[in-house]
Every structure is written in C-alpha cells, then in structure tokens.
Coordinates of N, CA and C in Angstrom, one line a residue:
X512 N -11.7 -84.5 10.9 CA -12.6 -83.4 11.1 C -12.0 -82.4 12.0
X513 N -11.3 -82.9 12.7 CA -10.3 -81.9 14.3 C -10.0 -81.1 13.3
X514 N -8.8 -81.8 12.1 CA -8.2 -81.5 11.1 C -8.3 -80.3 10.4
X515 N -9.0 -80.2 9.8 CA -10.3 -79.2 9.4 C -10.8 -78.2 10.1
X516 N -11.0 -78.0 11.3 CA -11.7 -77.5 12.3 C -10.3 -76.1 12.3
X517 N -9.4 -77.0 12.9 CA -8.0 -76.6 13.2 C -7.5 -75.7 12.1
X518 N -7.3 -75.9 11.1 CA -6.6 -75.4 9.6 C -7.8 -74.1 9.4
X519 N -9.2 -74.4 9.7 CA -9.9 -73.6 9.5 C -10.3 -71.6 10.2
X520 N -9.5 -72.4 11.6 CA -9.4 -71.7 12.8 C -8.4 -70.7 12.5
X521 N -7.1 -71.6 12.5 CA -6.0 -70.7 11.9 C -6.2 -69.5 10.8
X522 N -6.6 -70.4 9.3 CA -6.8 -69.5 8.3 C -7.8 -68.1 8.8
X523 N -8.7 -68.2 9.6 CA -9.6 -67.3 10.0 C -9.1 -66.3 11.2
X524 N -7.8 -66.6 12.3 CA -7.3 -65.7 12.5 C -5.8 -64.9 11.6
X525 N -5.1 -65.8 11.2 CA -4.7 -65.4 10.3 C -4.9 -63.7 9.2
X526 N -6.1 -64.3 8.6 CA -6.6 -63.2 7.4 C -7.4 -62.0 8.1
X527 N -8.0 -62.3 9.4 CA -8.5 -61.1 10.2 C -8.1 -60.0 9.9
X528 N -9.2 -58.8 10.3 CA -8.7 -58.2 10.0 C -8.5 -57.4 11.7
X529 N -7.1 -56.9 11.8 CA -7.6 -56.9 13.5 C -7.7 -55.0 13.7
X530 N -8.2 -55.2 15.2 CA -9.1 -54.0 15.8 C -7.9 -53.5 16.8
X531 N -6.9 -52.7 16.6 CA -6.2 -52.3 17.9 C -6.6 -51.1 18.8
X532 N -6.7 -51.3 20.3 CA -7.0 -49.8 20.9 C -6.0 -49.8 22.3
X533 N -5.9 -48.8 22.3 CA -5.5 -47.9 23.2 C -5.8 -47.4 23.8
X534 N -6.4 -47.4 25.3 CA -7.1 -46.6 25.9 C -6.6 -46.8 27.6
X535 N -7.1 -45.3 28.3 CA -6.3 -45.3 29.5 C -7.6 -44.5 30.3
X536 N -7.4 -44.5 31.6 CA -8.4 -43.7 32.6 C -7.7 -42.4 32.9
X537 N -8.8 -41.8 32.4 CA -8.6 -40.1 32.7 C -7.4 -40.3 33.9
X538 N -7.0 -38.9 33.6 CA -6.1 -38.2 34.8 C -7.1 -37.3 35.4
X539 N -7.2 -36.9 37.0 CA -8.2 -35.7 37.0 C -7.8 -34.3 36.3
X540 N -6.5 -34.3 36.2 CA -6.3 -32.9 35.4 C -6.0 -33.0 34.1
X541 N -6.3 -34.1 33.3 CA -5.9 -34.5 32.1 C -7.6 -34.7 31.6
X542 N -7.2 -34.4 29.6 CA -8.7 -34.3 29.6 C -8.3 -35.9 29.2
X543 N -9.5 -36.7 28.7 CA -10.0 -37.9 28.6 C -9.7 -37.9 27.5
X544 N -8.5 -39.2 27.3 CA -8.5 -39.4 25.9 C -8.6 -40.5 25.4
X545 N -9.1 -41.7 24.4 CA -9.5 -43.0 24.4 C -9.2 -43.0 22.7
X546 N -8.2 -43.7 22.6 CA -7.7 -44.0 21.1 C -8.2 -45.1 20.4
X547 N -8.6 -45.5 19.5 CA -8.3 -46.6 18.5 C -7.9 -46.5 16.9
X548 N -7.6 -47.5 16.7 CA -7.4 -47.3 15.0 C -8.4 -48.8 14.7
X549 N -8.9 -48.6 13.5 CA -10.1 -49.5 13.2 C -10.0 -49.5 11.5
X550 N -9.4 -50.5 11.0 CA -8.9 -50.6 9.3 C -10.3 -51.3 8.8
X551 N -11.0 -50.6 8.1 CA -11.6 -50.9 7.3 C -11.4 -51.8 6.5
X552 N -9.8 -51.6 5.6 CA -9.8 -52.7 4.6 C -8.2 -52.1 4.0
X553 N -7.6 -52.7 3.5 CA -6.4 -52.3 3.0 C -5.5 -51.4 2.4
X554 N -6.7 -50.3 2.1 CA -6.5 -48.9 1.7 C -7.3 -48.1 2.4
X555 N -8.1 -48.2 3.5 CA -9.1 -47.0 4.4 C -8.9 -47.5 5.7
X556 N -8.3 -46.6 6.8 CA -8.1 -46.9 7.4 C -8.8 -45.8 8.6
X557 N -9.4 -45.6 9.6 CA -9.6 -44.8 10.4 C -9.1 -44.9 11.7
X558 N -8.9 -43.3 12.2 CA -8.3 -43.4 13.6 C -9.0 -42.8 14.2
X559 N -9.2 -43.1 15.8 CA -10.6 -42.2 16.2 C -10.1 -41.9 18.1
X560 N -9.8 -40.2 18.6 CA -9.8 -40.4 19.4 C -11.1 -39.7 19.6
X561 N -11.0 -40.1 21.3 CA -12.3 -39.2 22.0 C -11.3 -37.7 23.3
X562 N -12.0 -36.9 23.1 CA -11.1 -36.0 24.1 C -12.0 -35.3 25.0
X563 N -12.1 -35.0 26.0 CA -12.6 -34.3 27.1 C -13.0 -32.5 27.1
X564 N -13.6 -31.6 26.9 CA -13.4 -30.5 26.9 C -13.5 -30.1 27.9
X565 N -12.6 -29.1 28.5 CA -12.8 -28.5 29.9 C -12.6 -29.7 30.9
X566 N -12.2 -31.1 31.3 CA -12.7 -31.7 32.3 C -13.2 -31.1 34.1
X567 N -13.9 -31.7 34.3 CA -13.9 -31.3 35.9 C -14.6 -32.6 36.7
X568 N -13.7 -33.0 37.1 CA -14.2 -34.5 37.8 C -15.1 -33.9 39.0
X569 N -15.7 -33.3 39.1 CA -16.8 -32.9 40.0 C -18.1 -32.6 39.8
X570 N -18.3 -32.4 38.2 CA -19.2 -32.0 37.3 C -20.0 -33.4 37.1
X571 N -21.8 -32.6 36.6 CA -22.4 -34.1 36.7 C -22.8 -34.0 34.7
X572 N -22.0 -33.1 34.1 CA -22.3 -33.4 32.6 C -20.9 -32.8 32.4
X573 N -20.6 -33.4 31.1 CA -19.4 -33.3 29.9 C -19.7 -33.0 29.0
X574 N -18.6 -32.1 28.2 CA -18.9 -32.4 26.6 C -17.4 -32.7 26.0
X575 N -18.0 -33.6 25.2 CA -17.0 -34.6 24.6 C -16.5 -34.8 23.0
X576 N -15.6 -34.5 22.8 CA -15.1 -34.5 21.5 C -15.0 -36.0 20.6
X577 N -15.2 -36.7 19.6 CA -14.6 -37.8 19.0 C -14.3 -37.3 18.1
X578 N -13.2 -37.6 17.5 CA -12.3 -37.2 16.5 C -12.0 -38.6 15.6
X579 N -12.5 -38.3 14.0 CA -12.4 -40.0 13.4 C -11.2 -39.3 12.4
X580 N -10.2 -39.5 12.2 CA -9.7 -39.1 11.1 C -9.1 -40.5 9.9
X581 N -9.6 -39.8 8.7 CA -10.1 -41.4 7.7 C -9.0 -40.9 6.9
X582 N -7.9 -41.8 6.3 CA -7.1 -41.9 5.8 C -7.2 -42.9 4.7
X583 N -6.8 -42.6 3.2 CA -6.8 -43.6 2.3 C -6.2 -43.5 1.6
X584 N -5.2 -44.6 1.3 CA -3.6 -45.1 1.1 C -2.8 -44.1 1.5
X585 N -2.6 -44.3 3.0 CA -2.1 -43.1 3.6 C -2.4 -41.5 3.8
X586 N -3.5 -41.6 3.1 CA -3.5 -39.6 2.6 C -4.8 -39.6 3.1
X587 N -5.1 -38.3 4.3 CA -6.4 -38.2 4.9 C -7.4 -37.5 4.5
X588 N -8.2 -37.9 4.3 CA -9.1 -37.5 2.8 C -10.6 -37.0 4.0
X589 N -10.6 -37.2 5.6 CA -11.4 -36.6 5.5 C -11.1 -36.4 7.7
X590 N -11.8 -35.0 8.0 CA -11.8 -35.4 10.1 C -13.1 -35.3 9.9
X591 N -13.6 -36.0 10.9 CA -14.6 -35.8 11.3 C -15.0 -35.9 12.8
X592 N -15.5 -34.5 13.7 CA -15.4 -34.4 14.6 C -17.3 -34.4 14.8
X593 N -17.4 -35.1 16.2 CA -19.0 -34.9 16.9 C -18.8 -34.8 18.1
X594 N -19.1 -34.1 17.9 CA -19.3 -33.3 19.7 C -20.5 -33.7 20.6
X595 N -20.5 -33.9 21.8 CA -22.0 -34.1 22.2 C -21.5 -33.7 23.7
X596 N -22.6 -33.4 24.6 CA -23.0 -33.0 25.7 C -23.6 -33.7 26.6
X597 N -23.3 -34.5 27.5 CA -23.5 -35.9 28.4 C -24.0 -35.2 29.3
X598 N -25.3 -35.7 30.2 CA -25.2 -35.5 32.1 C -25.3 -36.7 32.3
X599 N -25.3 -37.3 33.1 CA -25.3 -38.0 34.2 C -25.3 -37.9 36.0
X600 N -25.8 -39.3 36.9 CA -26.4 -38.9 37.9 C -25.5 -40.0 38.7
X601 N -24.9 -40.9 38.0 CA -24.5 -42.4 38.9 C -25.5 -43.5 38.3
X602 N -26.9 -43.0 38.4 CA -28.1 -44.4 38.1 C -28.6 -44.2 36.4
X603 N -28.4 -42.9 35.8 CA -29.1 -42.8 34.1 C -27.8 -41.8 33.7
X604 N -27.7 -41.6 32.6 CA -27.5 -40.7 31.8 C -28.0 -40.3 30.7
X605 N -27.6 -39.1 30.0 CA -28.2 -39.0 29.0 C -27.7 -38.1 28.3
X606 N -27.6 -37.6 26.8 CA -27.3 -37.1 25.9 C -28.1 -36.2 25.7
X607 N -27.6 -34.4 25.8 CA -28.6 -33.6 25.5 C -28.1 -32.5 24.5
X608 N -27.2 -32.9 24.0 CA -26.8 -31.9 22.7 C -26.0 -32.7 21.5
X609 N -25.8 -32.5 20.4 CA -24.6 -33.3 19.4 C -24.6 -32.3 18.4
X610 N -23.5 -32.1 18.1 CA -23.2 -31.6 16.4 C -21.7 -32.4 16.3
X611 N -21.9 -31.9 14.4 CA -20.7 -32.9 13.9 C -20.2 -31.6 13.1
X612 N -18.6 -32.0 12.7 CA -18.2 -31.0 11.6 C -17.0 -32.1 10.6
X613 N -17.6 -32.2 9.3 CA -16.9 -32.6 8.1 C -15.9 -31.7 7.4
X614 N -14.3 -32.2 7.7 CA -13.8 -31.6 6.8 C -13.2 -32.2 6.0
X615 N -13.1 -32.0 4.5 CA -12.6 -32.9 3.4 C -11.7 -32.5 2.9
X616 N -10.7 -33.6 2.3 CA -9.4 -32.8 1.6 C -9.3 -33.9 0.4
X617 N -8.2 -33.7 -0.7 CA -7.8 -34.8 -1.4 C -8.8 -34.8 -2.5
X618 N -9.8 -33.6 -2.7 CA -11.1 -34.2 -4.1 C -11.9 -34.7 -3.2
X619 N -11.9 -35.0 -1.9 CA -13.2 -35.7 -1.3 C -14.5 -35.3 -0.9
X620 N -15.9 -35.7 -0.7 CA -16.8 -34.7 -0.7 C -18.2 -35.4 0.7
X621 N -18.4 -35.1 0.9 CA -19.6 -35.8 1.7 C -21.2 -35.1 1.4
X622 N -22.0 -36.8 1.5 CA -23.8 -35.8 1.2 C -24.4 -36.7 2.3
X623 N -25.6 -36.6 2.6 CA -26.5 -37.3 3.3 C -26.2 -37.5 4.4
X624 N -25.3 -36.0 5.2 CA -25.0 -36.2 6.5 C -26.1 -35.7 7.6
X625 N -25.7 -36.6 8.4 CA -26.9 -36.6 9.6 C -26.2 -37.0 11.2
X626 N -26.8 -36.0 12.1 CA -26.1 -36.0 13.5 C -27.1 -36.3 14.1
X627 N -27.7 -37.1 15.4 CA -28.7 -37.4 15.9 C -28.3 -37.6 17.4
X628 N -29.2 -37.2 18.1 CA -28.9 -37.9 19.9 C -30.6 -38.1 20.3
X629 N -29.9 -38.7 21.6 CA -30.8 -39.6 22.0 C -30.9 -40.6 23.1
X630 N -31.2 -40.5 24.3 CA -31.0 -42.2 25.3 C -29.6 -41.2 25.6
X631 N -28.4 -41.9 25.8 CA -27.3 -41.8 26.6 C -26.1 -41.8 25.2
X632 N -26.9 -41.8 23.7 CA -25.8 -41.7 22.4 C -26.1 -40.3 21.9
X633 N -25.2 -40.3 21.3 CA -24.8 -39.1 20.0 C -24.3 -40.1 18.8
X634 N -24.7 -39.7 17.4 CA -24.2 -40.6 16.1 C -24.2 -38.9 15.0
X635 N -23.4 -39.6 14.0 CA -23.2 -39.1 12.9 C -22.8 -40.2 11.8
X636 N -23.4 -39.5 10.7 CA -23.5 -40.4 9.8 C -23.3 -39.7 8.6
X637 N -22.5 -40.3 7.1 CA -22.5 -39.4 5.6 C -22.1 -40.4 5.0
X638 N -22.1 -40.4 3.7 CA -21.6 -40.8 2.6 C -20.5 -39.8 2.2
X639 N -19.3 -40.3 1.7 CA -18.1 -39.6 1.7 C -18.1 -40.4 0.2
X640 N -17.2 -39.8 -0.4 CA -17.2 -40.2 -2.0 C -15.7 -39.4 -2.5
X641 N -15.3 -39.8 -3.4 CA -14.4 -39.2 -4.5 C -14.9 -39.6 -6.0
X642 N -15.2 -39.7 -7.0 CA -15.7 -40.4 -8.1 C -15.9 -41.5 -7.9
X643 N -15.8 -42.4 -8.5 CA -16.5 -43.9 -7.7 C -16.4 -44.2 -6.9
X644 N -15.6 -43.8 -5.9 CA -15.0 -44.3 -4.5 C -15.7 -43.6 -3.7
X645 N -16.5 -44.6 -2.5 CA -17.4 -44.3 -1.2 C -17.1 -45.0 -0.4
X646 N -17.2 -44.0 1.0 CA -17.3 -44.9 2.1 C -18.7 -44.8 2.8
X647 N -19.5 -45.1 3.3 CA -20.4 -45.0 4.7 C -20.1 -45.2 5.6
X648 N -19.2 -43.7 6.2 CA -19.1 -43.6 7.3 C -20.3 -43.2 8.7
X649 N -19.9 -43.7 9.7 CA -21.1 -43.4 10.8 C -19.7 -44.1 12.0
X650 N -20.1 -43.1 13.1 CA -19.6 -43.0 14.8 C -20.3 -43.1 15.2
X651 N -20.3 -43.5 16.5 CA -21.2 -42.8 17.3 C -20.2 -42.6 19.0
X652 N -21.0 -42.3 19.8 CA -20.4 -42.2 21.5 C -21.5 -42.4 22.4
X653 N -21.4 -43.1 23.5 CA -22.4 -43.6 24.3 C -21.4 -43.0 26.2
X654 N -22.6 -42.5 27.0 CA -22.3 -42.0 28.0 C -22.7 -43.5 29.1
X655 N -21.9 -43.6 30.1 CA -22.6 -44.8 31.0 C -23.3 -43.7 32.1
X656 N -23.6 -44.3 32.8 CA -24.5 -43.7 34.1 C -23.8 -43.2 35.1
X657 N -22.5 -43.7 35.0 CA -21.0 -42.9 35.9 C -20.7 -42.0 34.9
X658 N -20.6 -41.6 33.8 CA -19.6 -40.8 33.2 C -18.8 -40.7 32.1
X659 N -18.5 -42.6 32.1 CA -17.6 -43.1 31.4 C -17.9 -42.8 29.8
X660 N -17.4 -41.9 28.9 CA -17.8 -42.2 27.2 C -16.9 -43.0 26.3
X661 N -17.8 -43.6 26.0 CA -16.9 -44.3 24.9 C -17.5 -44.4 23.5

C-alpha cells in the first residue's frame, strides 16, 4: 500500500502542472513590481505583472497596474490590463476605482467582459475566443490593510 501511495505521489508531482513567481519588495523609488507566469496548459500560457503608478511610500492610496499578457503557442493573442485605485489606513483597505483594457491580436476577439470592485478587490473577467478556441479569462488584485497588492 506504501507502494502505491509512493508511485502515486511521484506520478502527481511529476505531471503537475507548476506555478512559477517572482516577486520582490518595492524599492521606495522603484514602482512595485510582482511577476508570475501561470500555464494554463500546454499551448496557453499567461504572464502577469503588477506595476505601481506614480509610487509614493508616504501616500495612504495607490493606483495599480496588472498586466496579464496571454500567449498561445507562443504568439500573444491578447494584454490585458486592470487598473484599480487602493486606500488604505494600516487597519482596512479598500478598493475605490477599477477599469480594464483588452487588446487583441492574432484573429482574437473578446465578449462578455466585466470589471468589478469591491471590499479591498478589483476583477476582470471575458471570454476571449478565436473560432472554436476559448479561454475564460478573469484576474483579479486584492489590497491588504498595509498597502501590500497582490
């Protein structure tokens, strides 16, 4: 049964599919930048940073860029940036503005997009398509009660 357990374990990290990131603490004169790449699946792959506008480590709100850029079999078929507008106090934060902007290349097209905030998030959401081929894409970015977005 170990046997089993063991062979089982393996095969399951093995075939994973894995999550790499990169991410670092602001500079105070550097804007904020927080990388990952997150593969979908063997042909879609997305890369997503987050970037800072204007920083000012003295300020009790930000507004913050994420940047997803969706790549399929290498060729980037679409960015998509949401923007949103954080304050924060130390003890709450909160989200008081968001827009998003879709740009498509490659034949690719997006419908049923939707930007939302709310609480301490910002989201975006679309169906992205080429002829039979869809993704359901959706981001989002969450502010902590320091500052921190991720």
């Amino acid at each position: 049964m170990k046997k089993i357990i063991a062979i089982l374990t393996i095969f399951t990290l093995i075939f994973s599919t894995p999550i790499t990131t990169d991410a670092s603490f602001p500079n105070i004169n550097q804007p904020y930048e927080n990388n990952a790449i997150a593969e979908k699946n063997d042909k879609l792959v997305i890369e997503y940073e987050i970037t800072e506008i204007n920083p000012n480590a003295r300020a009790s709100t930000k507004t913050v860029v994420k940047t997803a850029t969706c790549k399929y079999e290498n060729k980037t078929v679409a960015v998509v940036k949401l923007t949103a507008t954080f304050s924060y106090n130390g003890s709450t934060a909160s989200c008081t503005s968001a827009s998003s902007t879709y740009t498509m290349y490659d034949g690719w097209s997006y419908s049923n997009r939707s930007t939302n905030y709310g609480g301490n998030m910002a989201t975006t959401s679309a169906k992205m398509e080429k002829g039979k081929l869809y993704v359901d894409f959706s981001t989002a970015m969450v502010c902590s009660k320091t500052g921190v977005v991720s």
